[in-house]
CSV table of C-alpha atoms in Angstrom, one decimal:
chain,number,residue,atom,x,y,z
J,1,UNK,CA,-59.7,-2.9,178.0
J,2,UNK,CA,-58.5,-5.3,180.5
J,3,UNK,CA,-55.0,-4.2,180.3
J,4,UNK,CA,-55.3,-0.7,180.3
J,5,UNK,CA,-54.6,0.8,184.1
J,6,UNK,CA,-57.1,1.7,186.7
J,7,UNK,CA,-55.7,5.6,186.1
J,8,UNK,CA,-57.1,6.1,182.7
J,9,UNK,CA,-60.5,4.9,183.8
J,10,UNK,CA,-60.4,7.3,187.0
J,11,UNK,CA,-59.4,10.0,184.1
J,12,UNK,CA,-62.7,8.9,181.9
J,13,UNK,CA,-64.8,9.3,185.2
J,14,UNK,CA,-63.7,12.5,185.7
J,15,UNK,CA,-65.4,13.5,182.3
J,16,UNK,CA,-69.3,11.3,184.3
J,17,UNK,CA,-72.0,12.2,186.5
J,18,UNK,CA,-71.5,9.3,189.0
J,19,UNK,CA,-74.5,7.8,188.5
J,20,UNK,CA,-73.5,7.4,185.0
J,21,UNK,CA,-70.9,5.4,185.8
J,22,UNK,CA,-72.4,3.0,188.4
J,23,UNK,CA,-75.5,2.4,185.8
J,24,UNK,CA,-72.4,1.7,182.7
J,25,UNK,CA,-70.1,-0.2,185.1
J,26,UNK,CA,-71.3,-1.6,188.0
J,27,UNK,CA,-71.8,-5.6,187.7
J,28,UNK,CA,-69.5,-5.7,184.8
J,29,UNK,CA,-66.8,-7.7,186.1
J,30,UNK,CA,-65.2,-7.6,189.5
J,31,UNK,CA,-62.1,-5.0,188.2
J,32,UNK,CA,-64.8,-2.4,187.5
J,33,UNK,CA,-67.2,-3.3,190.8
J,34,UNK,CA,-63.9,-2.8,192.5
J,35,UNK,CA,-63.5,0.5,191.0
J,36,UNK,CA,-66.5,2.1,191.1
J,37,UNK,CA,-66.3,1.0,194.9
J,38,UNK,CA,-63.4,2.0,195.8
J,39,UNK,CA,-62.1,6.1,196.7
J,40,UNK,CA,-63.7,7.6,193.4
J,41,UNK,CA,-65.1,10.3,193.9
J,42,UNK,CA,-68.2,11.9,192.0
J,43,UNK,CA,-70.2,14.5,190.6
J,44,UNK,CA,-73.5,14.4,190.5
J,45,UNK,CA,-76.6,16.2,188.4
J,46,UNK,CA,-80.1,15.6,188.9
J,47,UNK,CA,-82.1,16.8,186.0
J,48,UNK,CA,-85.6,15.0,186.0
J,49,UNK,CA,-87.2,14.5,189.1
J,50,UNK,CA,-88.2,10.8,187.6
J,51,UNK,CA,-84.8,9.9,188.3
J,52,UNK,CA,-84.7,10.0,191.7
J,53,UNK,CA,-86.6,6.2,191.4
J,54,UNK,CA,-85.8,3.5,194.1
J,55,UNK,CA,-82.2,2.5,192.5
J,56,UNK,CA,-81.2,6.2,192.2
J,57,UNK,CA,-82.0,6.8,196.2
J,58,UNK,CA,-79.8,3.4,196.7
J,59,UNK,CA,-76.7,4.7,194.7
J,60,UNK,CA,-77.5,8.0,197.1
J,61,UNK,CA,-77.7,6.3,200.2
J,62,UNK,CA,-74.6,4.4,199.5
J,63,UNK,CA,-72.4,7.0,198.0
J,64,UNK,CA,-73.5,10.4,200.2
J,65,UNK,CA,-69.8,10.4,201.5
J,66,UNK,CA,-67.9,10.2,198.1
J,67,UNK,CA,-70.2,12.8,196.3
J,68,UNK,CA,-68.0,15.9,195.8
J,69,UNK,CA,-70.5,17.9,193.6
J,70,UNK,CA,-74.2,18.2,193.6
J,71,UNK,CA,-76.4,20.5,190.9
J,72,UNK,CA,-80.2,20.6,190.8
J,73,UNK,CA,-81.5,22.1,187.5
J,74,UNK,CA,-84.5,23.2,188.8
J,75,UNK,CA,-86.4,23.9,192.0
J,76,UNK,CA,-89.3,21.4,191.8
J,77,UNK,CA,-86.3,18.7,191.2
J,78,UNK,CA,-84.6,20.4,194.5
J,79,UNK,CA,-87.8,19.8,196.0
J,80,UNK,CA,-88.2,16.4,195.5
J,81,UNK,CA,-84.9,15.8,196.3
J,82,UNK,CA,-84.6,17.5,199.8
J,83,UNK,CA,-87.8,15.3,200.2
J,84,UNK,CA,-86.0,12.4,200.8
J,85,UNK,CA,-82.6,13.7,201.3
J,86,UNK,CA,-80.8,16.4,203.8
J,87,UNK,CA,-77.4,18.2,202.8
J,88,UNK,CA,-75.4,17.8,205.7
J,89,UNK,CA,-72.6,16.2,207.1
J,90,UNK,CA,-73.2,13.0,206.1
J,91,UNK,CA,-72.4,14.4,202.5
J,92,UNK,CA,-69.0,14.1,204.2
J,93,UNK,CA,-66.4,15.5,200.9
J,94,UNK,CA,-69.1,17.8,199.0
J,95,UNK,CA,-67.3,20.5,197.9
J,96,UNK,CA,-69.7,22.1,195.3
J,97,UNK,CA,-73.4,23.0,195.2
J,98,UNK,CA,-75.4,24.1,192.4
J,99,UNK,CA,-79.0,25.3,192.2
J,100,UNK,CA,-80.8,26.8,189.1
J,101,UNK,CA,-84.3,28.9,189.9
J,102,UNK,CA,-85.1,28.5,193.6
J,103,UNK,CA,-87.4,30.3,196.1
J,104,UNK,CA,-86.4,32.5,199.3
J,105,UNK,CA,-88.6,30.0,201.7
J,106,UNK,CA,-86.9,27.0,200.4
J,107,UNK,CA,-83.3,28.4,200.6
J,108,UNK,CA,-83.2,30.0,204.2
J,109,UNK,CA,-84.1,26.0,205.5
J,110,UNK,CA,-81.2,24.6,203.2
J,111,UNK,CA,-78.5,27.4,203.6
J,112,UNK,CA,-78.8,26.7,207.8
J,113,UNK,CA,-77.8,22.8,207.2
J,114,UNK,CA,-74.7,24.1,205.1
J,115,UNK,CA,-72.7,24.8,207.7
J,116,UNK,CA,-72.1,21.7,208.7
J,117,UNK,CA,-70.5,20.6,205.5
J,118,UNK,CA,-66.5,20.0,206.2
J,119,UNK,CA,-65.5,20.6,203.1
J,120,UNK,CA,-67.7,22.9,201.1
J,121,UNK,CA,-66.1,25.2,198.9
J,122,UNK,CA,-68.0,26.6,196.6
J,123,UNK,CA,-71.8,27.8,196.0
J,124,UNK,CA,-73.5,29.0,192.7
J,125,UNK,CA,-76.9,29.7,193.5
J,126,UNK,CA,-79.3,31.1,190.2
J,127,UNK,CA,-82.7,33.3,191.0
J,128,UNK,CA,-85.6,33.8,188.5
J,129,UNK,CA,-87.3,36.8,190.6
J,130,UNK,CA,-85.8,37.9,194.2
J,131,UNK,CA,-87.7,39.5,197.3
J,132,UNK,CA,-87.2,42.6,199.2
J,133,UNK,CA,-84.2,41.7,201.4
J,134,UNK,CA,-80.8,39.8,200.6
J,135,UNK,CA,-79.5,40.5,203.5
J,136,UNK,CA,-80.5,37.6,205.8
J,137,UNK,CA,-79.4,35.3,202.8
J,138,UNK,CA,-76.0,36.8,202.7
J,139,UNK,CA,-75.4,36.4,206.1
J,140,UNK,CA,-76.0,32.9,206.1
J,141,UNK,CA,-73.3,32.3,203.2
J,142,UNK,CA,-71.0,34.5,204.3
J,143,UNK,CA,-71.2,32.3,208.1
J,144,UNK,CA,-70.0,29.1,205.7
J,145,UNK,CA,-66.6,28.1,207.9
J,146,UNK,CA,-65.0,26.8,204.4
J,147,UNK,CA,-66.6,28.6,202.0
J,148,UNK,CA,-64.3,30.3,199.2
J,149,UNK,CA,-66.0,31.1,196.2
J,150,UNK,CA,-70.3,32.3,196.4
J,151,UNK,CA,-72.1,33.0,192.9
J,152,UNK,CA,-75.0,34.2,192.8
J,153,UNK,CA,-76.7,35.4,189.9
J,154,UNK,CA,-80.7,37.1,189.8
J,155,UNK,CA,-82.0,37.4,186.5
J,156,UNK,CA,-85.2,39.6,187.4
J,157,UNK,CA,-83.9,41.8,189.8
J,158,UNK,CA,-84.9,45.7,190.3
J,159,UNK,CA,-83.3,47.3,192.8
J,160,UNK,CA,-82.3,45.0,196.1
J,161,UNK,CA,-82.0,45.6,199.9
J,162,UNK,CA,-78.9,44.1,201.3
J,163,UNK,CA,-79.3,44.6,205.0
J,164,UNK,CA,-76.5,43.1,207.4
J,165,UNK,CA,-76.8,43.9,210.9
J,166,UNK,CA,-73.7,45.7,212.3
J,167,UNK,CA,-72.2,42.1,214.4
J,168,UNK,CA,-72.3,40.4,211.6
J,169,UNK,CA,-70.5,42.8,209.4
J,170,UNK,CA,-67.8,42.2,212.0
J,171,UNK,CA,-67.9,38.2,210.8
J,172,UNK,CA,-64.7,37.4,208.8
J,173,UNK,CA,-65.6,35.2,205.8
J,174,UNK,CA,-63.7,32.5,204.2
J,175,UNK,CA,-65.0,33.9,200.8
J,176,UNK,CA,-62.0,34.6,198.3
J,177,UNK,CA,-64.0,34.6,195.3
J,178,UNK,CA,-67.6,36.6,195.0
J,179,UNK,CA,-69.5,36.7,191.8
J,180,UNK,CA,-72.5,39.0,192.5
J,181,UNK,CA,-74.4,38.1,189.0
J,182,UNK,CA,-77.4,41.4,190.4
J,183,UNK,CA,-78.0,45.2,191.1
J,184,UNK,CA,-76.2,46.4,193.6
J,185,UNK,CA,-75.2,49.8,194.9
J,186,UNK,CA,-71.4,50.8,195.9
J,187,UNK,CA,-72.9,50.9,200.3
J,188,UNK,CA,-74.4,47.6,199.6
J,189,UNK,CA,-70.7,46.1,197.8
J,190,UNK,CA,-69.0,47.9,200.7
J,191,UNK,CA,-71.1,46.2,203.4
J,192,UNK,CA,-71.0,42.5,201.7
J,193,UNK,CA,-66.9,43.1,202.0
């Protein structure tokens, strides 16, 4: 192991959720403390809301501005999370943003703090059940300055209003890719484009 090149173990990392690798690595030996501290960048994916314990919220606190992908499994671990934690720009080179099931009320606070992410490219947002109007929610994405790709996917979904006043239909987004994962009619498609 000692004489195999830092490359190979950035390519293994690539394949880790960062905290993975700071738990497996870190105190090892000085090569791997160097590496781990050095430019790498990481993904990360909170599952259990027990994880978040006092070492966890260290690694955080030391590694918002090399995090380049965040996914939440589930709201109440969202919850917990944003608890102690806001999304903004001190999650300097976050690129990607994940949520599974999540509620209106939560998501109108988070989406406002979005914007001030430099580099945020791409959002995948999951619904269980869905409310009356989209339309305030799309308007808030499709305001994202670097925003190229939006997924958003409602499992339980009748029939959905998708209201966008008229100035900000006249908002050009960054969006290149859109994955609308719900019903939707042709005027509502029309208006979202």
């Amino acid at each position: 192991m000692e004489n195999l090149p830092n490359e190979i173990f950035y390519e293994m990392f690539d394949f880790l959720d960062g905290y993975d690798i700071y738990q497996a690595f870190s105190n090892l030996n000085n090569r791997f403390e160097n590496l781990i501290n050095s430019s790498l960048l990481m993904t990360i994916q909170i599952s259990s809301s027990t994880t978040l314990d006092s070492r966890y919220k260290h690694f955080l606190d030391s590694n918002k501005h090399r995090i380049i992908s965040l996914r939440f499994s589930t709201e109440p671990i969202f919850d917990h999370f944003i608890k102690f934690y806001t999304i903004d720009s001190s999650f300097l080179r976050l690129q990607l943003l994940v949520f599974k099931p999540m509620s209106r009320c939560i998501l109108i606070t988070f989406l406002f703090n979005l914007k001030f992410l430099p580099q945020l490219f791409a959002l995948t947002m999951y619904f269980i059940y869905c409310f009356d109007n989209l339309g305030d929610i799309y308007q808030m994405i499709l305001h994202l300055p670097v925003l190229e790709y939006l997924k958003l996917k409602i499992s339980e979904a009748e029939q959905l209003e998708i209201n966008i006043p008229i100035a900000a239909n006249n908002h050009f987004s960054s969006i290149k890719y859109l994955v609308i994962d719900h019903c939707c009619t042709i005027n509502q498609l029309m208006n979202l484009l």
